[in-house]
Amino acid sequence: MRWSQFFIPTLREDPADAEVVSHKLLLRAGLIRQLAAGIYSYLPLAWRVMRRIEKIIREEMDAINGQEFLLPALNPKEVWEESGRWTVMGDNMFRLKDRRGAELCLGMTHEEIFTSIARHELRSYKQLPQVWYQIQTKFRDEQRPKSGVLRVRQFIMKDAYSFDVDQAGLDKSFEDQRAAYVRIFTRCGLKFSMVEASSGAMGGSASNEFMVKTDAGEDLIATCESCGYAANLEKATSKLDAIADEPSALSAPEEFPTPNVRTIEDLINFPGGAVASRQIKSLVYVAKTEAGEEQPVIALLRGDQQLHETKLADALGATEVRPAHPEEIRDLMGAAAGSLGGVGVKQKAKAAGRDLRIVADNALRGRTDMTTGANKDDHHLRGVDIGRDIEVDQWTDLRMVASGERCPVCEAGTLDVAKALEVGHIFKLGTKYSVSMGANVLDQNGKEVPIVMGSYGIGVERIMAAAIELHHDADGIVWTPAIAPFDVVVTVTNMKQQELKDAGEKLYRELQAAGLDVLLDDRDERAGVKFKDADLIGIPFRVTVGKKITDSTVELFDRAKKESADVKLDEVVARVQQLALAGR
Ligand code: ATP
Ligand code: MG
C-alpha cells in the first residue's frame, strides 16, 4: 500500500471530547470516525487491525473444533420471548417493527438463535459436542456509550456456543474455550487476568471474565499477587478478621434518642453511639424479578462496609435492583433513611399484608450487641443480637471488598482493587435455554435430556482499544506485530531524489514478496513529518531509506523499543521478516 494513496486522516491535535487514550489515538491516527453516539465508522487502518484480530480468533476457535456460522442481526420477537429475554433485556434492546407490524429486534447476543437451530437439528448425543461460533455485529442501546469504541451501541463480537449431552461435556467445552481465550489474548499482546464474575442476565452457573487492567475500564477487579486469585468486585470476597463480641448485656434491644444522626459517621461521633463495625447498616432496595414485578428488600451490612448492588441482585435472582425512593422507604419502614433497621420490620410488614425480604451480609452472622436504626425518626436501638432480634431471610455475601483486605484463598496476600476492562466472557449456561426453548437430545440410554450449553463472547473493538491502552507512548500507538495494520513502513526521506525513490520502491516490492504487509511512505513530505506520522499510527518497524543508501545501508527502527540500527540493504528483508513474523 502506498501512503500517498491510502486513506489515513491523521489529526494534529488531540480531539477535545476524547477522554481515554485509545479514543484519542484512534481518532488522531485516523482509524475511526464517529457517526452518532456510540456508533463509529472503522476506516481502513482500523479495519486492517480488526481483521487481524478476527483472524487470530478464527484460528483459535477452529483449533478447538469451532464451526463458523453467520446468523442474522435482525431477529423476530417470538424467539426472544421463548427465553424470557424479550422482557429481561429492557431498554438495552433495539426494537423495531416491519411493514406488517410484526415486532423485531437487533440481536444483542445469539443464545436464542443458536438454540433454535440446535433444537430443530440435534437429535442424539452422538451428534454432540458441537461448538458453533460467529464473528458478527451486535446491537445494544447502552445507557452511556462512551470512551470511543470501548462501549458502543454497535460492535463486533465473536460469540461461540457449546452443546453437550451432560455437565462433564460442558466442563470440557468450557475448558477448551478458556484455553483458547488465553491464547487469543496472549497473541493479541494483552496482559489480562481471568476473574470470577456474576452471570447476570445470561443465567447459568459458572462465569469467568477476561479483564485487562486499565483506568479506561469500567469494571473493578480484586487480584492477589501472592496466589493469583482474581475476581470481579461483583463476586470478590476477602478474609475478614473475626470481631470478638460479648453476649448482649440486654435481654432485648433498647431504644435511645439520636437527634440529627443520619449516617454511620454521625452515630460513631454521637455520645453513647457505636463504632462502625458495631453498627448495622440497613439499606432499602427494590428488586425487579424476571417477570417484571417489584419486590422491596432490606440489605443489612456491617456499618463499615459497602453494599455491592450486583451481589444483592444475584442473591435475589433479580434482573436489577434500585435504592428505594424516600417516599417508598417512609411508607415501608415508617421512618426516613438514617433511622432504619431490621428489628421487627418483617412482622410489621406482614401485619400490613406485605412481603418484605431481609438479606444480610455474612459478616453480620452471629454478631451481638449491635446498634441499628429504630424505624422511628431520630431514634436507634442498642444491644441488638442479630440471631435473636432480626428475622433474616437470606444470609449471603453482599459487601464490596477493598484494597488491602486479606485474600480469601491464600489468606496471606493482600488484595489489590483496580479498574479493568472486560474483553471476553465465558459462561456455563447449563440448561437455561435448552429447557425454556425445548432443545433436547436422546442420551446414551435413549432418554430425552436437555442439551447442556455454554456461551463465550469476545469484543473485537475492545481488543483493539485495550491494546492501545496498554501499548502507547507520547508519540502515538505502539502496535504489537500480530495485530498491527502493517508489518512495516518503508519511509523514503526524500521522494525528489531518484536514487532514494528507486531504492524505496524496490524494497517495497521485496518486502511484499516476502509475505509482509508493507506501507510505502511515498508522500512528498519532509522526513520529520513522515517519522512523526509513522510513530503516531504505530507500525512496529520502519525502514528508512535515506542518505546512507550510497553505502547500501538503510535504517531499521523498532517502534516499541525506540531503537534504530543500520542494516545492509541485502539483509533488511530477512531481518524484518524475522521480527514481524515472530510476533504472529
Ligand atoms: P459490559 O459489562 O462491559 O457491558 P457485557 O458483560 O454486557 O459487557 P457480554 O454480554 O459478556 O458483555 O459480551 C461479550 C463481550 O462483548 C464483552 O466481553 C466485550 O468484550 C464485548 N462488549 C460487550 N458490550 C460491548 C459494548 N457496548 N461495546 C463494545 N464491546 C462490547
Ligand atoms: Mg460480560
Coordinates of C-alpha atoms and ligand atoms in Angstrom, one line a residue:
M1 CA 0.0 0.0 0.0
R2 CA 1.3 3.5 -0.9
W3 CA 0.7 6.1 1.8
S4 CA 0.1 8.7 -0.9
Q5 CA -3.0 6.8 -2.0
F6 CA -4.0 5.3 1.3
F7 CA -6.7 7.0 3.5
I8 CA -5.1 7.9 6.8
P9 CA -6.7 11.1 8.0
T10 CA -4.5 11.9 11.0
L11 CA -5.2 14.8 13.2
R12 CA -2.6 17.2 14.5
E13 CA -4.2 17.8 17.9
D14 CA -5.8 15.5 20.5
P15 CA -9.6 15.7 19.9
A16 CA -11.1 17.8 22.7
D17 CA -14.0 15.5 23.5
A18 CA -12.0 12.3 23.9
E19 CA -11.0 11.2 27.4
V20 CA -9.4 7.8 27.3
V21 CA -6.1 7.3 25.5
S22 CA -7.5 4.7 23.0
H23 CA -10.3 7.0 21.9
K24 CA -7.9 9.9 21.4
L25 CA -5.4 7.9 19.5
L26 CA -7.9 6.0 17.3
L27 CA -9.2 9.4 16.2
R28 CA -5.8 11.1 15.9
A29 CA -4.2 8.3 14.0
G30 CA -7.1 8.2 11.6
L31 CA -8.6 4.8 12.5
I32 CA -12.2 5.8 13.4
R33 CA -14.8 8.5 12.9
Q34 CA -18.0 8.9 15.0
L35 CA -21.3 8.8 13.2
A36 CA -23.5 9.2 16.2
A37 CA -23.3 8.5 20.0
G38 CA -21.7 5.0 20.3
I39 CA -21.7 4.4 16.6
Y40 CA -18.4 4.5 14.7
S41 CA -17.1 4.0 11.2
Y42 CA -13.9 2.0 11.0
L43 CA -11.5 3.4 8.5
P44 CA -9.0 1.3 6.6
L45 CA -6.3 1.2 9.3
A46 CA -8.8 0.1 12.0
W47 CA -10.3 -2.5 9.7
R48 CA -6.9 -4.0 9.0
V49 CA -6.3 -4.3 12.7
M50 CA -9.7 -5.8 13.4
R51 CA -9.3 -8.3 10.5
R52 CA -6.0 -9.4 12.1
I53 CA -7.7 -9.8 15.5
E54 CA -10.5 -11.7 13.8
K55 CA -8.0 -14.0 12.1
I56 CA -6.4 -14.9 15.4
I57 CA -9.8 -15.5 16.9
R58 CA -10.8 -17.7 14.0
E59 CA -7.6 -19.8 14.1
E60 CA -8.1 -20.4 17.8
M61 CA -11.8 -21.2 17.5
D62 CA -11.1 -23.6 14.6
A63 CA -8.4 -25.2 16.7
I64 CA -10.9 -26.4 19.3
N65 CA -13.3 -27.6 16.6
G66 CA -15.4 -24.5 16.4
Q67 CA -17.5 -24.2 13.3
E68 CA -18.1 -20.7 11.9
F69 CA -21.7 -19.6 11.2
L70 CA -23.2 -16.2 10.3
L71 CA -26.6 -15.6 11.9
P72 CA -28.9 -12.7 11.2
A73 CA -28.7 -9.5 13.3
L74 CA -32.4 -9.0 12.6
N75 CA -34.4 -11.3 15.0
P76 CA -38.1 -11.8 15.4
K77 CA -39.7 -11.1 18.8
E78 CA -41.1 -14.6 19.3
V79 CA -37.8 -16.5 19.7
W80 CA -36.6 -13.9 22.4
E81 CA -40.0 -14.3 24.1
E82 CA -39.4 -18.0 24.5
S83 CA -36.3 -17.5 26.6
G84 CA -37.9 -14.6 28.5
R85 CA -35.3 -12.2 27.4
W86 CA -37.6 -10.0 25.2
T87 CA -38.6 -8.6 28.6
V88 CA -35.4 -9.0 30.6
M89 CA -33.3 -7.1 28.1
G90 CA -35.4 -4.0 28.7
D91 CA -34.2 -0.7 27.2
N92 CA -30.8 -2.2 26.1
M93 CA -32.6 -3.9 23.2
F94 CA -33.1 -2.1 19.9
R95 CA -36.6 -2.9 18.8
L96 CA -38.4 -2.2 15.5
K97 CA -41.5 -3.2 13.5
D98 CA -41.7 -4.4 10.0
R99 CA -44.2 -3.2 7.4
R100 CA -46.8 -5.7 8.6
G101 CA -46.4 -4.5 12.2
A102 CA -44.5 -7.6 13.4
E103 CA -42.0 -6.8 16.1
L104 CA -38.3 -7.5 15.7
C105 CA -35.1 -6.6 17.5
L106 CA -31.5 -6.3 16.6
G107 CA -29.5 -9.1 18.2
M108 CA -27.6 -8.2 21.4
T109 CA -26.2 -11.8 21.6
H110 CA -27.3 -15.0 19.9
E111 CA -28.1 -17.7 22.5
E112 CA -31.8 -17.8 21.3
I113 CA -31.0 -18.1 17.7
F114 CA -28.3 -20.8 18.1
T115 CA -30.6 -22.7 20.4
S116 CA -33.4 -22.6 17.9
I117 CA -31.1 -24.2 15.3
A118 CA -30.0 -26.8 17.8
R119 CA -33.5 -27.8 18.8
H120 CA -34.5 -28.5 15.3
E121 CA -31.4 -30.2 14.1
L122 CA -29.7 -32.0 17.0
R123 CA -31.4 -35.3 18.0
S124 CA -28.9 -37.5 19.6
Y125 CA -25.9 -37.4 22.0
K126 CA -24.0 -38.9 19.0
Q127 CA -24.0 -35.5 17.3
L128 CA -22.5 -33.8 20.4
P129 CA -20.4 -32.0 21.3
Q130 CA -21.0 -29.2 18.8
V131 CA -19.1 -25.9 19.1
W132 CA -20.6 -23.2 17.0
Y133 CA -19.4 -19.6 16.6
Q134 CA -19.7 -16.5 14.5
I135 CA -18.0 -13.1 14.2
Q136 CA -20.9 -10.7 13.8
T137 CA -22.3 -7.3 14.6
K138 CA -24.2 -6.9 17.9
F139 CA -26.5 -4.0 18.8
R140 CA -27.0 -2.8 22.4
D141 CA -28.7 0.5 23.3
E142 CA -26.2 1.2 26.1
Q143 CA -27.3 3.7 28.6
R144 CA -23.9 5.6 28.4
P145 CA -22.0 4.9 25.3
K146 CA -18.5 6.2 26.0
S147 CA -14.7 6.0 25.7
G148 CA -14.6 5.7 21.9
V149 CA -15.1 2.1 20.9
L150 CA -14.9 0.7 24.4
R151 CA -18.6 1.0 25.0
V152 CA -20.5 1.4 21.7
R153 CA -24.1 0.6 20.5
Q154 CA -23.0 -1.4 17.5
F155 CA -19.9 -3.7 17.8
I156 CA -18.4 -6.8 16.5
M157 CA -18.4 -9.8 18.8
K158 CA -17.1 -13.3 18.4
D159 CA -19.8 -15.3 20.1
A160 CA -19.4 -19.1 20.5
Y161 CA -21.8 -21.7 21.9
S162 CA -21.2 -25.2 23.0
F163 CA -23.7 -28.0 23.1
D164 CA -23.1 -31.1 25.2
V165 CA -25.1 -34.0 26.5
D166 CA -24.1 -33.6 30.1
Q167 CA -22.3 -31.4 32.7
A168 CA -19.0 -33.3 32.2
G169 CA -19.2 -32.4 28.5
L170 CA -19.8 -28.8 29.3
D171 CA -16.9 -28.7 31.7
K172 CA -14.6 -29.9 28.8
S173 CA -16.0 -27.5 26.3
F174 CA -15.7 -24.6 28.8
E175 CA -12.1 -25.6 29.5
D176 CA -11.4 -25.7 25.7
Q177 CA -12.7 -22.1 25.4
R178 CA -10.9 -20.9 28.4
A179 CA -7.6 -22.2 27.0
A180 CA -8.4 -20.7 23.5
Y181 CA -9.2 -17.3 25.1
V182 CA -5.8 -17.4 26.9
R183 CA -4.1 -18.0 23.5
I184 CA -6.2 -15.3 21.7
F185 CA -5.5 -12.5 24.2
T186 CA -1.8 -13.5 24.5
R187 CA -1.4 -13.5 20.8
C188 CA -3.1 -10.1 20.6
G189 CA -0.5 -8.8 23.0
L190 CA -2.8 -8.2 26.0
K191 CA -1.8 -8.6 29.6
F192 CA -5.0 -9.9 31.3
S193 CA -6.5 -11.7 34.3
M194 CA -9.3 -14.3 34.2
V195 CA -11.7 -13.4 37.0
E196 CA -14.8 -15.0 38.6
A197 CA -17.8 -13.0 37.5
S198 CA -21.5 -12.6 38.0
S199 CA -23.6 -14.4 35.4
G200 CA -26.3 -11.6 35.3
A201 CA -29.0 -11.7 32.7
M202 CA -27.3 -14.5 30.8
G203 CA -28.2 -17.0 33.5
G204 CA -26.2 -20.1 34.3
S205 CA -23.7 -21.2 36.9
A206 CA -20.0 -20.5 36.4
S207 CA -18.8 -17.5 34.5
N208 CA -15.4 -16.0 34.0
E209 CA -14.4 -12.7 32.6
F210 CA -11.1 -11.8 30.9
M211 CA -10.0 -8.5 32.2
V212 CA -7.3 -6.0 31.1
K213 CA -6.2 -3.7 34.0
T214 CA -6.6 -0.2 32.7
D215 CA -8.0 3.1 34.0
A216 CA -10.1 3.2 30.9
G217 CA -12.1 0.2 32.1
E218 CA -15.4 0.5 33.9
D219 CA -15.2 -2.7 36.0
L220 CA -13.3 -3.2 39.2
I221 CA -11.4 -6.3 39.9
A222 CA -9.7 -7.6 43.0
T223 CA -6.4 -9.5 42.5
C224 CA -4.0 -11.2 44.8
E225 CA -0.3 -11.1 43.7
S226 CA 0.6 -13.9 46.1
C227 CA -1.7 -16.7 44.8
G228 CA -3.2 -15.3 41.6
Y229 CA -6.8 -15.1 43.0
A230 CA -8.7 -12.7 40.8
A231 CA -12.4 -11.8 40.9
N232 CA -14.7 -9.1 39.6
L233 CA -15.7 -6.9 42.5
E234 CA -19.3 -8.1 41.9
K235 CA -18.0 -11.6 43.1
A236 CA -14.8 -10.9 45.1
T237 CA -14.7 -11.7 48.8
S238 CA -11.9 -11.3 51.3
K239 CA -10.9 -12.9 54.6
L240 CA -12.2 -10.8 57.4
D241 CA -10.7 -10.7 60.9
A242 CA -13.2 -12.0 63.4
I243 CA -14.6 -9.5 65.8
A244 CA -14.7 -10.6 69.4
D245 CA -18.3 -10.0 70.6
E246 CA -19.6 -10.1 74.1
P247 CA -23.1 -11.5 74.5
S248 CA -25.6 -8.7 74.6
A249 CA -26.0 -7.4 78.1
L250 CA -29.6 -6.5 77.3
S251 CA -32.3 -9.2 77.0
A252 CA -34.0 -7.0 74.3
P253 CA -32.9 -4.1 72.2
E254 CA -33.1 -0.7 73.9
E255 CA -34.3 2.4 72.1
F256 CA -32.4 5.6 72.6
P257 CA -32.8 9.1 71.0
T258 CA -30.3 10.1 68.4
P259 CA -31.3 13.6 67.2
N260 CA -29.8 14.6 63.9
V261 CA -28.0 11.3 63.5
R262 CA -28.3 10.3 59.8
T263 CA -25.1 8.5 58.9
I264 CA -22.8 5.8 60.2
E265 CA -20.3 8.5 60.8
D266 CA -22.8 10.6 62.8
L267 CA -23.5 7.6 65.1
I268 CA -19.8 7.0 65.6
N269 CA -19.4 10.5 66.9
F270 CA -22.7 10.6 68.9
P271 CA -22.2 10.2 72.7
G272 CA -23.4 6.6 73.5
G273 CA -23.2 5.7 69.8
A274 CA -21.1 2.9 68.4
V275 CA -18.0 2.3 66.3
A276 CA -18.8 1.4 62.7
S277 CA -18.1 -2.3 63.0
R278 CA -20.7 -2.4 65.8
Q279 CA -23.4 -0.8 63.7
I280 CA -25.8 -2.5 61.3
K281 CA -26.3 -0.6 58.1
S282 CA -29.9 -1.1 56.7
L283 CA -30.5 -0.3 53.1
V284 CA -33.9 -0.4 51.5
Y285 CA -33.9 -1.6 47.9
V286 CA -36.5 -2.5 45.3
A287 CA -35.7 -5.6 43.3
K288 CA -37.1 -6.4 39.8
T289 CA -37.9 -10.0 39.2
E290 CA -37.6 -11.7 35.8
A291 CA -41.4 -11.4 35.4
G292 CA -41.0 -7.6 35.8
E293 CA -42.5 -7.4 39.3
E294 CA -41.1 -5.2 42.1
Q295 CA -40.2 -6.6 45.5
P296 CA -39.0 -4.5 48.4
V297 CA -36.0 -5.8 50.3
I298 CA -33.7 -4.7 53.1
A299 CA -30.0 -5.3 52.8
L300 CA -28.1 -5.4 56.1
L301 CA -24.4 -4.8 56.3
R302 CA -21.7 -4.1 58.9
G303 CA -21.5 -0.3 59.3
D304 CA -18.0 0.0 58.0
Q305 CA -18.8 -1.9 54.8
Q306 CA -20.3 -1.1 51.4
L307 CA -23.0 -2.9 49.5
H308 CA -22.3 -4.2 46.0
E309 CA -25.6 -3.9 44.2
T310 CA -24.8 -6.7 41.7
K311 CA -24.3 -9.1 44.6
L312 CA -27.7 -8.2 46.0
A313 CA -29.3 -8.7 42.6
D314 CA -27.6 -12.0 42.2
A315 CA -28.6 -13.2 45.7
L316 CA -32.2 -12.4 44.9
G317 CA -32.2 -13.7 41.4
A318 CA -33.4 -10.3 40.4
T319 CA -32.7 -8.7 37.0
E320 CA -32.0 -5.4 38.6
V321 CA -32.1 -3.6 42.0
R322 CA -32.5 0.1 42.8
P323 CA -32.4 2.0 46.0
A324 CA -36.0 2.7 47.2
H325 CA -37.3 6.2 46.9
P326 CA -37.7 8.3 50.1
E327 CA -41.5 8.0 50.0
E328 CA -41.3 4.2 49.5
I329 CA -38.9 4.0 52.4
R330 CA -41.2 6.0 54.7
D331 CA -44.2 4.0 53.6
L332 CA -42.5 0.7 54.2
M333 CA -40.4 1.4 57.3
G334 CA -42.2 4.3 59.0
A335 CA -39.1 6.4 59.1
A336 CA -36.6 8.1 56.9
A337 CA -33.2 6.8 55.8
G338 CA -30.8 7.4 58.7
S339 CA -33.1 5.8 61.3
L340 CA -33.8 2.4 59.6
G341 CA -33.2 -1.1 61.0
G342 CA -34.3 -4.7 60.6
V343 CA -35.7 -5.3 64.0
G344 CA -39.4 -6.1 63.9
V345 CA -39.9 -4.9 60.4
K346 CA -40.9 -8.2 58.9
Q347 CA -43.7 -8.6 61.5
K348 CA -44.9 -5.1 60.8
A349 CA -44.9 -5.7 57.0
K350 CA -46.7 -9.0 57.4
A351 CA -49.4 -7.3 59.5
A352 CA -49.8 -4.8 56.7
G353 CA -50.1 -7.7 54.3
R354 CA -46.8 -7.0 52.6
D355 CA -43.9 -9.2 51.8
L356 CA -40.6 -7.8 52.8
R357 CA -37.3 -9.7 52.4
I358 CA -34.3 -9.2 54.7
V359 CA -31.0 -10.2 53.2
A360 CA -27.9 -9.9 55.4
D361 CA -24.2 -10.0 54.7
N362 CA -22.3 -12.9 56.1
A363 CA -20.0 -10.6 58.1
L364 CA -23.0 -9.9 60.4
R365 CA -23.7 -13.6 61.2
G366 CA -23.8 -14.2 64.9
R367 CA -23.0 -10.7 65.9
T368 CA -24.3 -9.4 69.2
D369 CA -24.5 -6.1 71.0
M370 CA -25.0 -4.1 67.8
T371 CA -26.6 -0.8 67.1
T372 CA -29.1 0.0 64.4
G373 CA -31.9 2.4 63.5
A374 CA -35.3 2.0 65.3
N375 CA -37.5 2.8 62.3
K376 CA -38.6 5.9 64.2
D377 CA -37.0 9.2 63.1
D378 CA -34.1 10.2 65.3
H379 CA -34.0 7.0 67.3
H380 CA -31.7 4.0 67.3
L381 CA -31.6 0.6 69.1
R382 CA -28.6 -0.7 71.0
G383 CA -28.0 -4.2 72.4
V384 CA -29.2 -5.8 69.1
D385 CA -28.4 -9.5 68.9
I386 CA -28.9 -10.3 65.3
G387 CA -29.8 -14.0 65.7
R388 CA -32.3 -13.1 68.4
D389 CA -33.8 -9.9 67.1
I390 CA -33.8 -9.8 63.3
E391 CA -35.7 -12.3 61.1
V392 CA -33.1 -12.7 58.3
D393 CA -34.5 -14.5 55.2
Q394 CA -31.2 -15.0 53.5
W395 CA -27.5 -14.9 54.6
T396 CA -25.2 -14.1 51.7
D397 CA -22.2 -12.2 50.6
L398 CA -23.2 -8.6 49.9
R399 CA -20.2 -6.4 50.8
M400 CA -17.7 -4.8 48.4
V401 CA -14.1 -5.8 49.1
A402 CA -11.5 -3.1 49.4
S403 CA -7.8 -2.8 48.6
G404 CA -5.6 -4.0 51.4
E405 CA -8.0 -6.7 52.7
R406 CA -6.7 -10.2 53.0
C407 CA -7.0 -12.7 50.1
P408 CA -9.9 -15.2 50.7
V409 CA -7.9 -18.0 49.1
C410 CA -4.3 -17.9 50.4
E411 CA -5.2 -15.7 53.3
A412 CA -1.6 -14.4 53.3
G413 CA -1.6 -12.0 50.4
T414 CA -3.5 -8.7 50.3
L415 CA -6.0 -7.8 47.6
D416 CA -5.5 -5.0 45.1
V417 CA -8.6 -3.5 43.7
A418 CA -8.1 -1.8 40.3
K419 CA -10.1 -0.7 37.3
A420 CA -10.3 -3.1 34.4
L421 CA -11.8 -3.6 31.0
E422 CA -13.7 -6.7 30.1
V423 CA -12.5 -8.1 26.8
G424 CA -14.1 -11.5 27.0
H425 CA -16.6 -13.5 29.0
I426 CA -17.3 -17.2 29.2
F427 CA -20.4 -18.7 30.7
K428 CA -21.6 -22.1 31.7
L429 CA -25.2 -21.7 30.7
G430 CA -26.3 -25.1 31.7
T431 CA -29.9 -25.9 30.6
K432 CA -31.4 -22.5 30.9
Y433 CA -32.0 -22.0 27.2
S434 CA -32.5 -25.6 26.2
V435 CA -35.2 -26.1 28.9
S436 CA -37.0 -22.8 28.2
M437 CA -36.8 -23.4 24.4
G438 CA -37.2 -27.1 24.3
A439 CA -33.8 -28.2 22.9
N440 CA -33.4 -31.9 23.8
V441 CA -31.4 -34.9 22.6
L442 CA -31.6 -38.6 23.3
D443 CA -28.8 -39.6 25.7
Q444 CA -26.8 -42.9 25.8
N445 CA -29.8 -44.6 27.5
G446 CA -32.3 -43.4 24.9
K447 CA -33.7 -40.9 27.4
E448 CA -34.6 -37.3 26.3
V449 CA -32.5 -34.8 28.1
P450 CA -32.0 -31.0 27.7
I451 CA -28.8 -30.0 25.9
V452 CA -26.2 -28.6 28.3
M453 CA -24.9 -25.3 26.9
G454 CA -22.1 -22.8 27.3
S455 CA -21.7 -19.3 25.7
Y456 CA -18.5 -17.5 25.1
G457 CA -18.0 -13.9 23.9
I458 CA -15.1 -11.6 22.8
G459 CA -15.3 -8.0 21.8
V460 CA -13.2 -7.3 18.7
E461 CA -13.2 -3.5 19.2
R462 CA -12.4 -3.9 22.9
I463 CA -9.3 -5.9 22.0
M464 CA -8.1 -3.2 19.6
A465 CA -8.7 -0.4 22.1
A466 CA -7.3 -2.4 25.0
A467 CA -4.1 -3.0 23.0
I468 CA -3.8 0.8 22.6
E469 CA -4.5 1.4 26.3
L470 CA -1.6 -0.9 27.1
H471 CA 0.8 -0.1 24.4
H472 CA 1.2 3.6 23.5
D473 CA 3.6 6.4 24.3
A474 CA 3.7 10.2 23.9
D475 CA 4.2 9.8 20.1
G476 CA 1.2 7.5 19.5
I477 CA 0.1 3.9 19.2
V478 CA 2.6 1.1 19.5
W479 CA 1.0 -2.0 17.9
T480 CA 2.4 -5.4 18.7
P481 CA 3.4 -7.1 15.4
A482 CA 0.5 -9.6 15.5
I483 CA -2.3 -7.1 15.2
A484 CA -0.5 -4.2 13.6
P485 CA -2.3 -2.8 10.4
F486 CA 1.0 -3.2 8.6
D487 CA 4.1 -5.1 9.4
V488 CA 6.5 -2.5 8.3
V489 CA 6.6 1.1 6.8
V490 CA 9.2 1.9 4.3
T491 CA 10.0 5.7 4.7
V492 CA 11.7 7.4 1.8
T493 CA 13.2 10.5 3.3
N494 CA 13.1 12.5 0.0
M495 CA 10.9 11.4 -2.9
K496 CA 12.6 14.0 -5.1
Q497 CA 15.8 12.1 -5.1
Q498 CA 15.5 9.4 -7.8
E499 CA 18.0 7.1 -6.1
L500 CA 16.1 7.1 -2.8
K501 CA 12.8 6.7 -4.6
D502 CA 14.0 3.7 -6.6
A503 CA 15.6 2.1 -3.6
G504 CA 12.3 2.6 -1.7
E505 CA 10.2 1.1 -4.5
K506 CA 12.5 -1.9 -4.8
L507 CA 12.5 -2.6 -1.0
Y508 CA 8.7 -2.2 -1.0
R509 CA 8.3 -5.0 -3.7
E510 CA 10.9 -7.2 -2.0
L511 CA 9.2 -7.0 1.5
Q512 CA 5.8 -7.7 -0.1
A513 CA 7.3 -10.7 -1.9
A514 CA 8.5 -11.9 1.5
G515 CA 4.8 -12.1 2.6
L516 CA 4.7 -8.9 4.6
D517 CA 2.1 -6.2 4.7
V518 CA 4.0 -3.1 3.7
L519 CA 3.2 0.6 3.7
L520 CA 5.4 2.7 1.5
D521 CA 5.6 6.3 2.6
D522 CA 6.0 7.8 -0.8
R523 CA 4.4 11.1 0.2
D524 CA 6.1 14.4 -0.8
E525 CA 6.6 15.4 2.8
R526 CA 9.6 16.2 4.9
A527 CA 11.3 13.3 6.6
G528 CA 10.4 14.7 10.1
V529 CA 6.7 14.7 9.2
K530 CA 6.9 11.2 7.9
F531 CA 8.6 9.9 11.0
K532 CA 6.0 11.5 13.3
D533 CA 3.1 10.1 11.3
A534 CA 4.6 6.6 11.3
D535 CA 5.1 6.8 15.1
L536 CA 1.5 8.0 15.5
I537 CA -0.1 5.2 13.6
G538 CA 2.2 2.8 15.4
I539 CA 3.7 0.5 12.7
P540 CA 6.1 -1.9 14.6
F541 CA 9.0 -1.5 12.2
R542 CA 10.2 1.3 10.0
V543 CA 12.8 1.0 7.3
T544 CA 14.2 4.5 6.5
V545 CA 15.7 4.9 3.0
G546 CA 17.9 8.0 3.3
K547 CA 21.4 9.3 2.6
K548 CA 23.1 6.1 3.7
I549 CA 21.8 4.4 0.6
T550 CA 25.0 5.4 -1.2
D551 CA 26.6 2.9 1.2
S552 CA 23.9 0.3 0.5
T553 CA 22.6 0.9 4.1
V554 CA 19.1 1.7 5.5
E555 CA 18.0 2.3 9.0
L556 CA 15.7 -0.1 10.8
F557 CA 13.7 1.5 13.6
D558 CA 11.8 -0.5 16.2
R559 CA 8.7 1.4 17.3
A560 CA 8.3 -0.3 20.7
K561 CA 12.0 -0.1 21.7
K562 CA 12.6 3.3 20.0
E563 CA 15.9 2.0 18.8
S564 CA 17.5 2.4 15.3
A565 CA 20.1 0.2 13.7
D566 CA 21.9 0.5 10.4
V567 CA 21.3 -2.6 8.3
K568 CA 22.7 -3.5 4.9
L569 CA 20.2 -3.4 2.1
D570 CA 20.6 -7.1 1.2
E571 CA 19.9 -8.1 4.8
V572 CA 17.0 -5.9 5.7
V573 CA 14.2 -8.0 4.2
A574 CA 15.2 -11.1 6.1
R575 CA 15.5 -9.1 9.3
V576 CA 12.1 -7.5 9.1
Q577 CA 10.5 -10.8 8.1
Q578 CA 12.0 -12.5 11.1
L579 CA 10.9 -9.7 13.5
A580 CA 7.4 -9.3 12.1
L581 CA 6.6 -13.0 11.8
A582 CA 8.0 -13.8 15.2
G583 CA 5.1 -11.8 16.7
R584 CA 2.3 -13.5 14.8
Ligands
ATP1 P1 -20.1 -4.9 29.9 O1 -20.2 -5.5 31.2 O2 -18.8 -4.2 29.6 O3 -21.3 -4.1 29.4 P2 -21.2 -7.3 28.9 O4 -20.9 -8.1 30.1 O5 -22.5 -6.8 28.7 O6 -20.1 -6.1 28.9 P3 -21.1 -9.6 27.3 O7 -22.5 -9.7 27.1 O8 -20.4 -10.5 28.2 O9 -20.7 -8.1 27.6 O10 -20.4 -9.6 25.8 C1 -19.2 -10.2 25.4 C2 -18.1 -9.3 25.0 O11 -18.6 -8.3 24.1 C3 -17.6 -8.4 26.2 O12 -16.7 -9.2 26.9 C4 -17.0 -7.3 25.5 O13 -15.7 -7.6 25.0 C5 -17.9 -7.1 24.3 N1 -18.9 -6.0 24.5 C6 -20.0 -6.0 25.2 N2 -20.7 -4.9 25.2 C7 -19.9 -4.0 24.4 C8 -20.1 -2.7 24.0 N3 -21.2 -2.0 24.4 N4 -19.2 -2.1 23.2 C9 -18.1 -2.9 22.8 N5 -17.9 -4.1 23.2 C10 -18.8 -4.7 24.0
MG2 MG -19.8 -9.7 30.2

